[in-house]
Amino acid sequence: MEVYLTNRSATLREAIEEMIAVGALAPGQHLDETELAARFHVSRTPIRETLIQLASMGLVVIRPRRGAVVAELGPHQLVEMFEVMSELEATCSRLAARRMTPADHVHLLAAHEACREARDASDPDAYFYKNEAFHEVIYAGSHNQFLFEQTRNLYRRLRPYRRLQLRVRDRVGASWAEHDGVVRAILAGDGEKAEQLTRSHVMIQGQRFADLMASLPQLTAGRVTPAV
């Protein structure tokens, strides 16, 4: 019974987290426990527990006597978080270049190829999920569990915004080309180059920051269509 409840709780958390990531639940939107309970055919208790879990991840803000809302990030906070994200991922790539095994290389190439297929299909939603898997292969390739967990947690926090970036014109193609450079550096065992390329790939600045800011109203309004 305990295992069942744990699995149900994880499934519920992942489902609501995904709704936030794809914009079905927009930043600043009130999260009505009764509506969510009806949607997922559960009581309000597991919904409340799930919202507490999501609050601990920074995806939800729980306000005393006013309920929960989807967390919002301002421009300054976004830049700060992407700055940290770029450093964490750069470290993962540097360590992956030194520590990945031949089996890890196979997984990396498979994830890279899956991203290429999504790119060629001109499907930013599919690319979003393949891209996520690609990055996780590199996190795991660092063979540092603490770094893996911290990097993945921050990635989750930024998922709605990273997904929105992929809707900017030509960003999917540019993203894959950047991946290609990172993959080549990792396979060559060049940690410094892998680190540098990954940092540049993740960091938002200049025109990329301007594009993201211009796209934010889509996310705030909840107009990003969920992937199917």
N, CA and C of each residue as an Amber inpcrd file, in Angstrom:
protein
   684
   0.8320000  -1.2050000   0.0000000   0.0000000   0.0000000   0.0000000
   0.8670000   1.2570000   0.0000000   1.9380000   1.2580000   0.8020000
   2.8130000   2.4220000   0.8840000   3.4760000   2.6930000  -0.4730000
   3.9010000   1.6080000  -1.1540000   4.5240000   1.7640000  -2.4640000
   3.5340000   2.3530000  -3.4540000   2.2750000   1.8910000  -3.3820000
   1.2360000   2.3890000  -4.2890000   1.0230000   3.8810000  -4.0840000
   0.9240000   4.3000000  -2.8070000   0.7070000   5.7100000  -2.5130000
   1.8800000   6.5530000  -2.9810000   3.0950000   6.0180000  -2.7990000
   4.2850000   6.7440000  -3.2270000   4.2830000   6.9170000  -4.7380000
   3.9460000   5.8400000  -5.4560000   3.9030000   5.9090000  -6.9130000
   2.8220000   6.8790000  -7.3940000   1.6530000   6.8300000  -6.7370000
   0.5670000   7.7300000  -7.1170000   0.9600000   9.1840000  -6.8870000
   1.6190000   9.4280000  -5.7550000   2.0540000  10.7820000  -5.4370000
   3.0610000  11.2770000  -6.4720000   4.0040000  10.4100000  -6.8700000
   5.0140000  10.7920000  -7.8600000   4.3620000  11.0720000  -9.2060000
   3.3930000  10.2400000  -9.5780000   2.6940000  10.4200000 -10.8530000
   1.9310000  11.7390000 -10.8720000   1.2830000  12.0610000  -9.7610000
   0.5150000  13.2970000  -9.6510000   1.4500000  14.5030000  -9.7290000
   2.5620000  14.4300000  -9.0130000   3.5240000  15.5370000  -9.0430000
   4.0600000  15.7540000 -10.4520000   4.4080000  14.6740000 -11.1280000
   4.9550000  14.7850000 -12.4760000   3.9210000  15.3610000 -13.4450000
   2.6580000  14.9790000 -13.2560000   1.6050000  15.4660000 -14.1540000
   1.4100000  16.9730000 -13.9990000   1.3580000  17.4530000 -12.7570000
   1.1590000  18.8840000 -12.5400000   2.4140000  19.6630000 -12.9330000
   3.5770000  19.0890000 -12.6630000   4.8290000  19.7180000 -13.0760000
   4.8660000  19.8810000 -14.5960000   4.3840000  18.8650000 -15.3110000
   4.3710000  18.9220000 -16.7670000   3.4090000  19.9930000 -17.2570000
   2.2630000  20.1460000 -16.5940000   1.3170000  21.1870000 -16.9760000
   1.9420000  22.5700000 -16.8120000   2.7630000  22.7350000 -15.7850000
   3.4590000  24.0030000 -15.5860000   4.5050000  24.1990000 -16.6820000
   5.2470000  23.1320000 -16.9960000   6.3250000  23.2110000 -17.9840000
   5.8090000  23.6050000 -19.3600000   4.6370000  23.0920000 -19.7440000
   4.1220000  23.3610000 -21.0850000   3.1940000  24.5710000 -21.1340000
   2.9860000  25.2170000 -19.9840000   2.1830000  26.4280000 -19.9780000
   0.6930000  26.2000000 -19.8110000   0.2740000  24.9490000 -19.6020000
  -1.1420000  24.6920000 -19.3550000  -1.5600000  25.3170000 -18.0300000
  -0.6020000  25.4150000 -17.1050000  -0.7700000  26.1830000 -15.8740000
   0.2600000  27.3050000 -15.9560000  -0.2020000  28.5280000 -16.1190000
   0.6850000  29.6460000 -16.4210000   1.2720000  30.2680000 -15.1640000
   2.4460000  30.9280000 -15.2770000   3.0150000  31.6530000 -14.1460000
   2.0130000  32.6350000 -13.5610000   1.8660000  32.6000000 -12.2350000
   0.9300000  33.4840000 -11.5480000  -0.4740000  32.9400000 -11.4330000
  -0.7470000  31.8230000 -12.1000000  -2.1050000  31.2630000 -12.0840000
  -2.4170000  30.6110000 -10.7400000  -3.6200000  30.8800000 -10.2370000
  -4.0660000  30.2610000  -8.9890000  -4.3280000  28.7780000  -9.2080000
  -3.9060000  27.9680000  -8.2620000  -4.0850000  26.5180000  -8.3530000
  -5.1990000  26.1020000  -7.4060000  -6.3410000  25.8560000  -7.9800000
  -7.5140000  25.4910000  -7.1910000  -7.4730000  24.0050000  -6.8560000
  -7.3960000  23.6820000  -5.5720000  -7.2730000  22.2820000  -5.1500000
  -8.4760000  21.4480000  -5.5900000  -9.6600000  22.0290000  -5.5040000
 -10.8680000  21.2920000  -5.8840000 -10.8690000  20.9610000  -7.3740000
 -10.4950000  21.9330000  -8.2010000 -10.4500000  21.7000000  -9.6450000
  -9.4040000  20.6540000 -10.0060000  -8.2410000  20.7410000  -9.3810000
  -7.1830000  19.7690000  -9.6650000  -7.5760000  18.3710000  -9.1980000
  -8.2480000  18.2980000  -8.0510000  -8.7010000  16.9970000  -7.5350000
  -9.6860000  16.3580000  -8.5040000 -10.5830000  17.1790000  -9.0500000
 -11.5590000  16.6570000 -10.0060000 -10.8700000  16.2130000 -11.2980000
  -9.8920000  16.9810000 -11.7430000  -9.1780000  16.6570000 -12.9810000
  -8.4570000  15.3140000 -12.8790000  -7.8530000  15.0540000 -11.7020000
  -7.0510000  13.8370000 -11.5370000  -7.7830000  12.7290000 -10.7870000
  -9.0710000  12.9700000 -10.4700000  -9.9070000  11.9560000  -9.8160000
  -9.3040000  11.4780000  -8.4860000  -8.8940000  12.4560000  -7.6850000
  -8.3670000  12.1570000  -6.3510000  -8.9990000  13.1250000  -5.3660000
  -8.7370000  12.9030000  -4.0900000  -9.2290000  13.8400000  -3.0800000
  -8.3030000  15.0550000  -3.0200000  -8.6950000  16.0460000  -2.2390000
  -7.8740000  17.2450000  -2.1430000  -6.5860000  17.0060000  -1.3590000
  -6.5770000  15.9750000  -0.5070000  -5.3930000  15.7280000   0.3220000
  -4.1400000  15.4520000  -0.5080000  -4.1660000  14.5030000  -1.4690000
  -2.9580000  14.3010000  -2.2750000  -2.6020000  15.5050000  -3.1410000
  -3.6110000  16.2750000  -3.5490000  -3.3280000  17.4960000  -4.3100000
  -2.5660000  18.4840000  -3.4340000  -3.0390000  18.6350000  -2.2030000
  -2.3670000  19.5630000  -1.2760000  -0.9220000  19.1270000  -1.0200000
  -0.7230000  17.8160000  -0.8400000   0.6250000  17.2860000  -0.6100000
   1.5170000  17.5070000  -1.8260000   0.9420000  17.3490000  -3.0010000
   1.6970000  17.5440000  -4.2310000   2.1080000  19.0000000  -4.3940000
   1.2060000  19.9220000  -4.0760000   1.5230000  21.3380000  -4.1870000
   2.6410000  21.7170000  -3.2170000   2.6690000  21.0910000  -2.0650000
   3.7500000  21.3400000  -1.1040000   5.0800000  20.8550000  -1.6840000
   5.0500000  19.6810000  -2.3400000   6.2640000  19.1620000  -2.9890000
   6.7420000  20.1130000  -4.0760000   5.8140000  20.5950000  -4.8900000
   6.1750000  21.4990000  -5.9740000   6.6780000  22.8370000  -5.4370000
   6.1590000  23.2450000  -4.2880000   6.6370000  24.4810000  -3.6610000
   8.0850000  24.3130000  -3.2150000   8.4330000  23.1130000  -2.7320000
   9.8060000  22.8610000  -2.3010000  10.7660000  22.8810000  -3.4820000
  10.2410000  22.6480000  -4.6900000  11.0540000  22.6850000  -5.9130000
  11.0970000  24.0810000  -6.5250000  10.3020000  25.0050000  -5.9630000
  10.2800000  26.3640000  -6.4890000   9.3140000  26.5780000  -7.6290000
   8.5160000  25.5530000  -7.9720000   7.5840000  25.6750000  -9.0850000
   6.2560000  26.3030000  -8.6760000   5.9560000  26.2350000  -7.3910000
   4.6950000  26.7440000  -6.8480000   4.9970000  27.6090000  -5.6280000
   4.1880000  28.6280000  -5.4290000   4.2990000  29.4730000  -4.2360000
   3.0050000  29.3100000  -3.4430000   3.1230000  28.9190000  -2.1800000
   1.9560000  28.7580000  -1.3100000   1.8500000  29.9720000  -0.4000000
   0.7300000  30.6790000  -0.5120000   0.5260000  31.9080000   0.2510000
  -0.4570000  31.6400000   1.3830000  -0.1130000  32.0210000   2.6080000
  -1.0020000  31.7810000   3.7480000  -2.4000000  32.3490000   3.5140000
  -3.4020000  31.5030000   3.6940000  -4.8220000  31.8670000   3.5990000
  -5.2580000  32.2690000   2.1920000  -4.3440000  32.1860000   1.2190000
  -4.7180000  32.5550000  -0.1510000  -4.4810000  31.4300000  -1.1470000
  -3.9210000  30.3440000  -0.6920000  -3.7240000  29.2080000  -1.5700000
  -2.4260000  29.2550000  -2.3620000  -2.3440000  28.4030000  -3.3700000
  -1.1150000  28.2510000  -4.1450000  -1.2500000  28.8730000  -5.5300000
  -0.1230000  29.3770000  -6.0500000  -0.0700000  29.8910000  -7.4150000
   1.1920000  29.3370000  -8.0780000   1.1750000  29.2880000  -9.3870000
   2.3730000  28.9030000 -10.1310000   3.4020000  30.0170000  -9.9680000
   4.6310000  29.6430000  -9.6550000   5.6780000  30.6350000  -9.4120000
   5.9860000  31.4470000 -10.6680000   6.3140000  32.6980000 -10.4620000
   6.7190000  33.5900000 -11.5480000   8.1760000  33.9950000 -11.3520000
   8.8850000  34.2020000 -12.4550000  10.2610000  34.6820000 -12.3940000
  10.3590000  36.0070000 -13.1230000  10.9740000  36.9850000 -12.4630000
  11.2150000  38.2640000 -13.1220000  12.4700000  38.1810000 -13.9710000
  12.6860000  39.1700000 -14.8360000  13.8550000  39.1550000 -15.7280000
  15.1850000  39.0020000 -14.9960000  15.3650000  39.7300000 -13.8970000
  16.6340000  39.6580000 -13.1680000  16.8420000  38.2690000 -12.5760000
  15.7940000  37.7080000 -12.0080000  15.9000000  36.3770000 -11.4200000
  16.1560000  35.3130000 -12.4970000  15.5210000  35.4920000 -13.6500000
  15.7490000  34.5650000 -14.7590000  17.2180000  34.5520000 -15.1730000
  17.7960000  35.7320000 -15.3250000  19.1980000  35.8300000 -15.7140000
  20.0810000  35.1590000 -14.6720000  19.8090000  35.4220000 -13.4030000
  20.6130000  34.8220000 -12.3430000  20.5330000  33.2970000 -12.3690000
  19.3300000  32.7770000 -12.5680000  19.1500000  31.3320000 -12.5570000
  19.7860000  30.6730000 -13.7760000  19.6600000  31.3050000 -14.9380000
  20.3150000  30.7620000 -16.1230000  21.8340000  30.8440000 -15.9920000
  22.3180000  31.8560000 -15.2970000  23.7500000  31.9780000 -15.0670000
  24.2580000  30.7950000 -14.2450000  23.5370000  30.4650000 -13.1830000
  23.9120000  29.3100000 -12.3580000  23.7360000  28.0180000 -13.1510000
  22.6340000  27.9360000 -13.9240000  22.3790000  26.7510000 -14.7350000
  23.5240000  26.4940000 -15.7020000  24.0050000  27.5580000 -16.3330000
  25.0810000  27.4010000 -17.3120000  26.3610000  26.8970000 -16.6560000
  26.6220000  27.3370000 -15.4270000  27.8350000  26.8870000 -14.7340000
  27.7160000  25.4220000 -14.3000000  26.5410000  25.0490000 -13.8120000
  26.3420000  23.6580000 -13.4050000  26.4630000  22.7250000 -14.6120000
  25.8130000  23.0880000 -15.7110000  25.8680000  22.2270000 -16.8870000
  27.2640000  22.2070000 -17.5030000  27.9520000  23.3250000 -17.4560000
  29.3220000  23.3680000 -17.9720000  30.2160000  22.4170000 -17.1810000
  30.0220000  22.3880000 -15.8730000  30.8000000  21.4760000 -15.0320000
  30.4740000  20.0200000 -15.3670000  29.1830000  19.7390000 -15.5810000
  28.7830000  18.3820000 -15.9730000  29.4950000  17.9640000 -17.2590000
  29.5410000  18.8590000 -18.2370000  30.1740000  18.5270000 -19.5130000
  31.6780000  18.3280000 -19.3570000  32.3090000  19.1540000 -18.5540000
  33.7580000  19.0040000 -18.3450000  34.0790000  17.6540000 -17.7110000
  33.2940000  17.2940000 -16.6920000  33.5230000  16.0100000 -16.0360000
  33.1450000  14.8470000 -16.9470000  32.0740000  15.0320000 -17.7430000
  31.6480000  13.9710000 -18.6630000  32.7380000  13.6780000 -19.6830000
  33.4240000  14.7140000 -20.1400000  34.5000000  14.5130000 -21.1190000
  35.6150000  13.6500000 -20.5330000  35.7930000  13.7360000 -19.2370000
  36.8450000  12.9560000 -18.5780000  36.3660000  11.5880000 -18.1050000
  35.0850000  11.4750000 -17.7770000  34.6180000  10.3000000 -17.0510000
  33.6690000   9.3890000 -17.8080000  33.1130000   9.8470000 -18.9180000
  32.1580000   9.0040000 -19.6330000  32.8210000   7.7200000 -20.1160000
  32.0950000   6.6250000 -19.9920000  32.5410000   5.3220000 -20.4580000
  32.1070000   5.1280000 -21.9160000  32.6310000   4.1190000 -22.5820000
  32.1540000   3.8300000 -23.9430000  30.6450000   3.6280000 -23.9990000
  30.0810000   2.9930000 -22.9810000  28.6250000   2.8030000 -22.9360000
  27.9140000   4.1520000 -22.8100000  28.4880000   5.0660000 -22.0300000
  27.9220000   6.4160000 -21.9020000  27.9450000   7.1290000 -23.2520000
  29.0210000   6.9160000 -24.0090000  29.1360000   7.5550000 -25.3210000
  28.0270000   7.0780000 -26.2590000  27.6930000   5.8020000 -26.1640000
  26.6140000   5.2530000 -26.9830000  25.3000000   5.9410000 -26.6480000
  25.0230000   6.1190000 -25.3560000  23.7920000   6.7780000 -24.9240000
  23.7760000   8.2450000 -25.3710000  24.9270000   8.8920000 -25.2970000
  25.0200000  10.2960000 -25.6920000  24.7260000  10.4530000 -27.1870000
  25.3110000   9.5980000 -27.9970000  25.0890000   9.6710000 -29.4360000
  23.6390000   9.3600000 -29.8000000  23.0380000   8.4150000 -29.0770000
  21.6310000   8.0760000 -29.3260000  20.7290000   9.2600000 -28.9840000
  21.0230000   9.9300000 -27.8680000  20.2200000  11.0960000 -27.4680000
  20.4080000  12.2430000 -28.4610000  21.6190000  12.4000000 -28.9550000
  21.9230000  13.4440000 -29.9370000  21.1760000  13.1730000 -31.2410000
  21.1380000  11.9150000 -31.6540000  20.4370000  11.5370000 -32.8730000
  18.9270000  11.7570000 -32.7200000  18.3790000  11.4570000 -31.5420000
  16.9500000  11.6740000 -31.2920000  16.6090000  13.1600000 -31.4140000
  17.5090000  14.0200000 -30.9390000  17.3010000  15.4610000 -31.0870000
  17.3260000  15.8650000 -32.5650000  18.2370000  15.2540000 -33.3270000
  18.3240000  15.5720000 -34.7540000  17.0220000  15.2130000 -35.4680000
  16.4680000  14.0630000 -35.1300000  15.2250000  13.6340000 -35.7620000
  14.0870000  14.5990000 -35.4420000  14.0300000  15.0670000 -34.1980000
  12.9960000  16.0330000 -33.8210000  13.2150000  17.3590000 -34.5290000
  14.4810000  17.7440000 -34.6740000  14.7960000  18.9710000 -35.4180000
  14.3440000  18.8590000 -36.8630000  14.6620000  17.7430000 -37.4910000
  14.3080000  17.5490000 -38.8970000  12.7960000  17.4890000 -39.1050000
  12.0810000  17.0820000 -38.0580000  10.6180000  17.0160000 -38.1380000
   9.9790000  18.3840000 -37.8730000  10.8150000  19.3820000 -37.5800000
  10.3350000  20.7400000 -37.2610000   9.2840000  20.7060000 -36.1630000
   9.5850000  19.9300000 -35.1250000   8.6500000  19.7340000 -34.0130000
   9.2950000  20.2150000 -32.7150000   9.1010000  21.4950000 -32.3340000
   9.7410000  22.0120000 -31.1230000   9.2820000  21.3160000 -29.8490000
   8.0430000  20.8190000 -29.8320000   7.5780000  20.1060000 -28.6460000
   8.3450000  18.7930000 -28.4720000   8.4880000  18.0410000 -29.5650000
   9.2470000  16.7910000 -29.4980000  10.7050000  17.0890000 -29.1620000
  11.2330000  18.1470000 -29.7600000  12.6320000  18.5000000 -29.5080000
  12.8400000  18.8390000 -28.0330000  11.8630000  19.4940000 -27.4280000
  11.9630000  19.8520000 -26.0090000  12.2410000  18.6190000 -25.1510000
  11.4900000  17.5440000 -25.3850000  11.6570000  16.3430000 -24.5710000
  12.9440000  15.5980000 -24.9200000  13.2900000  15.5440000 -26.1870000
  14.5450000  14.8920000 -26.5810000  15.7410000  15.6860000 -26.0770000
  15.6100000  16.9970000 -26.0980000  16.6610000  17.8740000 -25.5810000
  16.8650000  17.6460000 -24.0860000  15.7690000  17.5070000 -23.3820000
  15.8470000  17.2460000 -21.9410000  16.5960000  15.9460000 -21.6700000
  16.2750000  14.9040000 -22.4410000  16.9470000  13.6160000 -22.2740000
  18.4350000  13.7360000 -22.6070000  18.7450000  14.5070000 -23.6420000
  20.1440000  14.7210000 -24.0390000  20.9400000  15.3320000 -22.8880000
  20.4020000  16.3740000 -22.2960000  21.1070000  17.0300000 -21.2000000
  21.2670000  16.0970000 -20.0040000  20.2650000  15.2870000 -19.7330000
  20.3660000  14.3720000 -18.5870000  21.4370000  13.3150000 -18.8000000
  21.6560000  12.9110000 -20.0410000  22.7420000  11.9630000 -20.3190000
  24.0890000  12.5900000 -19.9290000  24.2460000  13.8660000 -20.2080000
  25.4950000  14.5480000 -19.8430000  25.6030000  14.7070000 -18.3350000
  24.4810000  15.0420000 -17.6730000  24.5210000  15.1410000 -16.2110000
  24.9890000  13.8140000 -15.6170000  24.3700000  12.7320000 -16.0850000
  24.7220000  11.4070000 -15.5710000  26.1620000  11.0600000 -15.9130000
  26.6230000  11.5240000 -17.0820000  27.9880000  11.2290000 -17.5130000
  29.0540000  11.8870000 -16.6700000  28.6700000  12.8510000 -15.8380000
  29.6370000  13.4700000 -14.9190000  30.0590000  12.5020000 -13.8250000
  29.2300000  11.4710000 -13.6130000  29.4620000  10.4720000 -12.5550000
  29.6690000  11.1490000 -11.1970000  28.8750000  12.1830000 -10.9810000
  28.8460000  12.8870000  -9.6960000  27.3790000  13.0280000  -9.3290000
  26.9070000  12.1750000  -8.4180000  25.4810000  12.1160000  -8.1310000
  24.9410000  13.4180000  -7.5460000  25.7090000  14.0560000  -6.6830000
  25.2440000  15.3150000  -6.0860000  25.0900000  16.3880000  -7.1670000
  26.0780000  16.4850000  -8.0500000  26.0080000  17.4470000  -9.1410000
  24.8320000  17.1300000 -10.0540000  24.6280000  15.8500000 -10.3450000
  23.5050000  15.4170000 -11.1770000  22.1790000  15.8950000 -10.5890000
  21.9810000  15.6800000  -9.2950000  20.7180000  16.0310000  -8.6540000
  20.4970000  17.5390000  -8.6300000  21.5430000  18.2910000  -8.2900000
  21.4000000  19.7440000  -8.2190000  21.1260000  20.3510000  -9.5920000
  21.8010000  19.8320000 -10.6020000  21.6150000  20.3470000 -11.9570000
  20.2230000  20.0130000 -12.4720000  19.7950000  18.7980000 -12.2370000
  18.4620000  18.3960000 -12.6970000  17.3740000  19.1940000 -11.9840000
  17.5520000  19.4650000 -10.6990000  16.5500000  20.2350000  -9.9510000
  16.3970000  21.6490000 -10.5190000  17.5190000  22.2780000 -10.8390000
  17.4360000  23.6310000 -11.3890000  16.8680000  23.5880000 -12.8060000
  17.2050000  22.5550000 -13.5640000  16.6340000  22.3970000 -14.9040000
  15.1100000  22.3420000 -14.8030000  14.6060000  21.5820000 -13.8440000
  13.1580000  21.4650000 -13.6710000  12.5430000  22.8230000 -13.3740000
  13.2320000  23.6020000 -12.5640000  12.7010000  24.9170000 -12.2030000
  12.6000000  25.8260000 -13.4200000  13.5050000  25.6470000 -14.3660000
  13.5540000  26.5130000 -15.5400000  12.8680000  25.9030000 -16.7590000
  12.2500000  24.7460000 -16.6080000  11.6640000  24.0570000 -17.7640000
  10.7040000  24.9230000 -18.5860000   9.7650000  25.6520000 -17.9590000
   8.8500000  26.4430000 -18.7830000   9.5760000  27.4550000 -19.6650000
  10.6540000  28.0150000 -19.1430000  11.3730000  29.0620000 -19.8540000
  12.3120000  28.4710000 -20.9070000  12.8950000  27.3170000 -20.6180000
  13.7350000  26.6580000 -21.6130000  12.8680000  26.1660000 -22.7780000
  11.6830000  25.7190000 -22.4620000  10.7810000  25.2700000 -23.5220000
  10.3590000  26.4460000 -24.3990000  10.0860000  27.5720000 -23.7450000
   9.6610000  28.7530000 -24.4910000  10.7560000  29.2230000 -25.4460000
  12.0160000  29.1050000 -25.0360000  13.1350000  29.4960000 -25.8860000
  13.1190000  28.7570000 -27.2200000  12.6980000  27.4910000 -27.1780000
  12.7270000  26.6740000 -28.3890000  11.6840000  27.1000000 -29.4110000
  10.7700000  27.9880000 -28.9930000   9.7520000  28.4700000 -29.9230000
  10.2130000  29.7210000 -30.6680000  11.3640000  30.2410000 -30.2660000
  11.9380000  31.3660000 -30.9980000  12.4260000  30.8590000 -32.3540000
  12.2160000  31.6310000 -33.3770000  12.5560000  31.2200000 -34.7420000
  14.0140000  30.7630000 -34.8540000  14.2050000  29.6080000 -35.4640000
  15.5210000  29.0120000 -35.7530000  16.2740000  28.5450000 -34.5100000
  15.6450000  28.6280000 -33.3250000  16.3800000  28.2470000 -32.1210000
  16.6230000  26.7380000 -32.0660000  15.6760000  25.9260000 -32.5330000
  15.8660000  24.4710000 -32.4780000  17.0880000  24.0690000 -33.2960000
  17.2080000  24.5950000 -34.5000000  18.3640000  24.2650000 -35.3350000
  19.6640000  24.7200000 -34.7010000  19.6520000  25.9250000 -34.1280000
  20.8560000  26.4380000 -33.4740000  21.1980000  25.5980000 -32.2540000
  20.1800000  25.1810000 -31.5140000  20.4060000  24.3560000 -30.3320000
  21.0860000  23.0460000 -30.7080000  20.5850000  22.4060000 -31.7840000
  21.1760000  21.1280000 -32.1740000  22.6280000  21.3070000 -32.6160000
  22.9110000  22.3720000 -33.3490000  24.2840000  22.6370000 -33.7880000
  25.2020000  22.8370000 -32.5810000  24.6940000  23.5170000 -31.5560000
  25.4770000  23.7030000 -30.3290000  25.7000000  22.3700000 -29.6270000
  24.6550000  21.5330000 -29.5950000  24.8060000  20.1850000 -29.0390000
  25.9270000  19.4320000 -29.7530000  25.9470000  19.5690000 -31.0780000
  26.9150000  18.8180000 -31.8720000  28.3400000  19.1610000 -31.4550000
  28.5820000  20.4330000 -31.2130000  29.9040000  20.8350000 -30.7590000
  30.2470000  20.2570000 -29.4050000  29.2670000  20.2490000 -28.5070000
  29.4810000  19.6920000 -27.1660000  29.7670000  18.1910000 -27.2520000
  28.9950000  17.4910000 -28.0690000  29.1870000  16.0420000 -28.2280000
  30.5850000  15.7440000 -28.7480000  31.0160000  16.4660000 -29.7590000
  32.3450000  16.2370000 -30.3310000  33.4370000  16.4720000 -29.2910000
  33.2750000  17.5010000 -28.4800000  34.2820000  17.7950000 -27.4530000
  34.3110000  16.7030000 -26.3880000  33.1420000  16.2360000 -25.9880000
  33.0840000  15.1730000 -24.9740000  33.7060000  13.8900000 -25.5040000
  33.3470000  13.5220000 -26.7250000  33.8950000  12.2940000 -27.3050000
  35.4120000  12.3820000 -27.4650000  35.9260000  13.6010000 -27.7060000
  37.3600000  13.8030000 -27.8610000  38.0800000  13.8930000 -26.5160000
  37.3030000  13.9170000 -25.4310000  37.8970000  14.0310000 -24.1040000
  38.3990000  15.4220000 -23.7920000  37.9080000  16.4190000 -24.5290000
  38.3500000  17.7980000 -24.3320000  37.4140000  18.4920000 -23.3380000
  37.7230000  18.3670000 -22.0620000  36.8680000  18.9040000 -21.0130000
  36.7140000  20.4080000 -21.0550000  37.8080000  21.1270000 -21.3340000
  37.7430000  22.5890000 -21.3480000  36.8390000  23.1000000 -22.4610000
  36.9570000  22.4770000 -23.6430000  36.1110000  22.9040000 -24.7580000
  34.6570000  22.5500000 -24.5000000  34.4090000  21.3500000 -23.9650000
  33.0370000  20.9370000 -23.6540000  32.4170000  21.8890000 -22.6420000
  33.1930000  22.2740000 -21.6540000  32.7250000  23.2110000 -20.6290000
  32.3780000  24.5620000 -21.2440000  33.2680000  25.0770000 -22.0830000
  33.0600000  26.3880000 -22.7000000  31.8340000  26.3880000 -23.6110000
  31.6980000  25.3540000 -24.4330000  30.5780000  25.2900000 -25.3700000
  29.2460000  25.1270000 -24.6450000  29.2430000  24.3410000 -23.5820000
  28.0090000  24.1400000 -22.8210000  27.5880000  25.4110000 -22.1140000
  28.5470000  26.1150000 -21.5510000  28.2290000  27.3760000 -20.8680000
  27.5760000  28.3520000 -21.8480000  28.1360000  28.4530000 -23.0310000
  27.5820000  29.3390000 -24.0530000  26.2010000  28.8650000 -24.5130000
  26.0190000  27.5560000 -24.5900000  24.7560000  26.9710000 -25.0460000
  23.6080000  27.2870000 -24.0890000  23.8780000  27.2600000 -22.7960000
  22.8180000  27.3970000 -21.7910000  22.5670000  28.8530000 -21.4160000
  23.6130000  29.6550000 -21.3530000  23.4760000  31.0270000 -20.8710000
  22.6020000  31.8670000 -21.7950000  21.7090000  32.6640000 -21.2130000
  20.9030000  33.5980000 -22.0120000  21.4560000  35.0030000 -21.8230000
  21.7600000  35.6420000 -22.9320000  22.2620000  37.0110000 -22.9010000
  22.0660000  37.6130000 -24.2810000  22.2120000  38.9100000 -24.3750000
  22.0850000  39.5660000 -25.6670000  20.7470000  39.3130000 -26.3290000
  20.7850000  38.9120000 -27.6000000  19.5810000  38.7220000 -28.3840000
  18.7340000  37.5700000 -27.8410000  19.3700000  36.5270000 -27.3280000
  18.6070000  35.4010000 -26.7900000  17.7650000  35.8400000 -25.5990000
  18.3320000  36.7150000 -24.7590000  17.5700000  37.2280000 -23.6240000
  16.4100000  38.0960000 -24.1150000  16.6790000  38.9340000 -25.1030000
  15.6280000  39.7990000 -25.6510000  14.5000000  38.9590000 -26.2480000
  14.8600000  37.8810000 -26.9520000  13.8440000  37.0080000 -27.5470000
  13.0010000  36.3420000 -26.4660000  13.6590000  35.8940000 -25.3900000
  12.9200000  35.2360000 -24.3160000  11.9690000  36.2210000 -23.6450000
  12.4360000  37.4390000 -23.3990000  11.5780000  38.4360000 -22.7650000
  10.3650000  38.7510000 -23.6530000  10.5940000  38.7990000 -24.9500000
   9.5040000  39.1000000 -25.8730000   8.4870000  37.9710000 -25.9240000
   8.9390000  36.7470000 -25.6260000   8.0570000  35.5810000 -25.6840000
   7.3080000  35.3280000 -24.3790000   7.7630000  35.9380000 -23.3030000
   7.1790000  35.6590000 -21.9920000   5.6680000  35.8570000 -21.9060000
   5.0880000  36.8690000 -22.5710000   3.6270000  37.0150000 -22.4810000
   2.8740000  35.7590000 -22.9200000   3.4290000  34.9890000 -23.8530000
   2.7790000  33.7370000 -24.2570000   2.6580000  32.7900000 -23.0730000
   3.7470000  32.7040000 -22.2950000   3.7480000  31.7900000 -21.1570000
   2.8500000  32.3090000 -20.0590000   2.9280000  33.5930000 -19.7540000
   2.1140000  34.1780000 -18.6910000   0.6300000  34.0550000 -18.9750000
   0.2900000  34.1560000 -20.2520000  -1.1170000  34.0600000 -20.6240000
  -1.5880000  32.6220000 -20.7420000  -0.6280000  31.6840000 -20.6050000
  -0.9990000  30.2830000 -20.7000000  -1.3850000  29.8520000 -22.0950000
  -0.7910000  30.5080000 -23.0960000  -1.1610000  30.2130000 -24.4770000
  -0.2240000  29.2070000 -25.1320000   0.7750000  28.7090000 -24.3840000
   1.6500000  27.6960000 -24.9560000   0.8940000  26.3850000 -25.0180000
   0.7300000  25.8620000 -26.2080000  -0.0700000  24.6480000 -26.4020000
   0.6630000  23.4360000 -25.8600000   0.0330000  22.6240000 -24.9950000
   0.6870000  21.4400000 -24.4740000   1.0590000  20.4790000 -25.5890000
   2.2130000  19.8130000 -25.4020000   2.6250000  18.8050000 -26.3740000
   1.7480000  17.5760000 -26.2550000   1.5530000  16.8780000 -27.3650000
   0.7530000  15.6590000 -27.3480000   1.5920000  14.5070000 -27.8400000
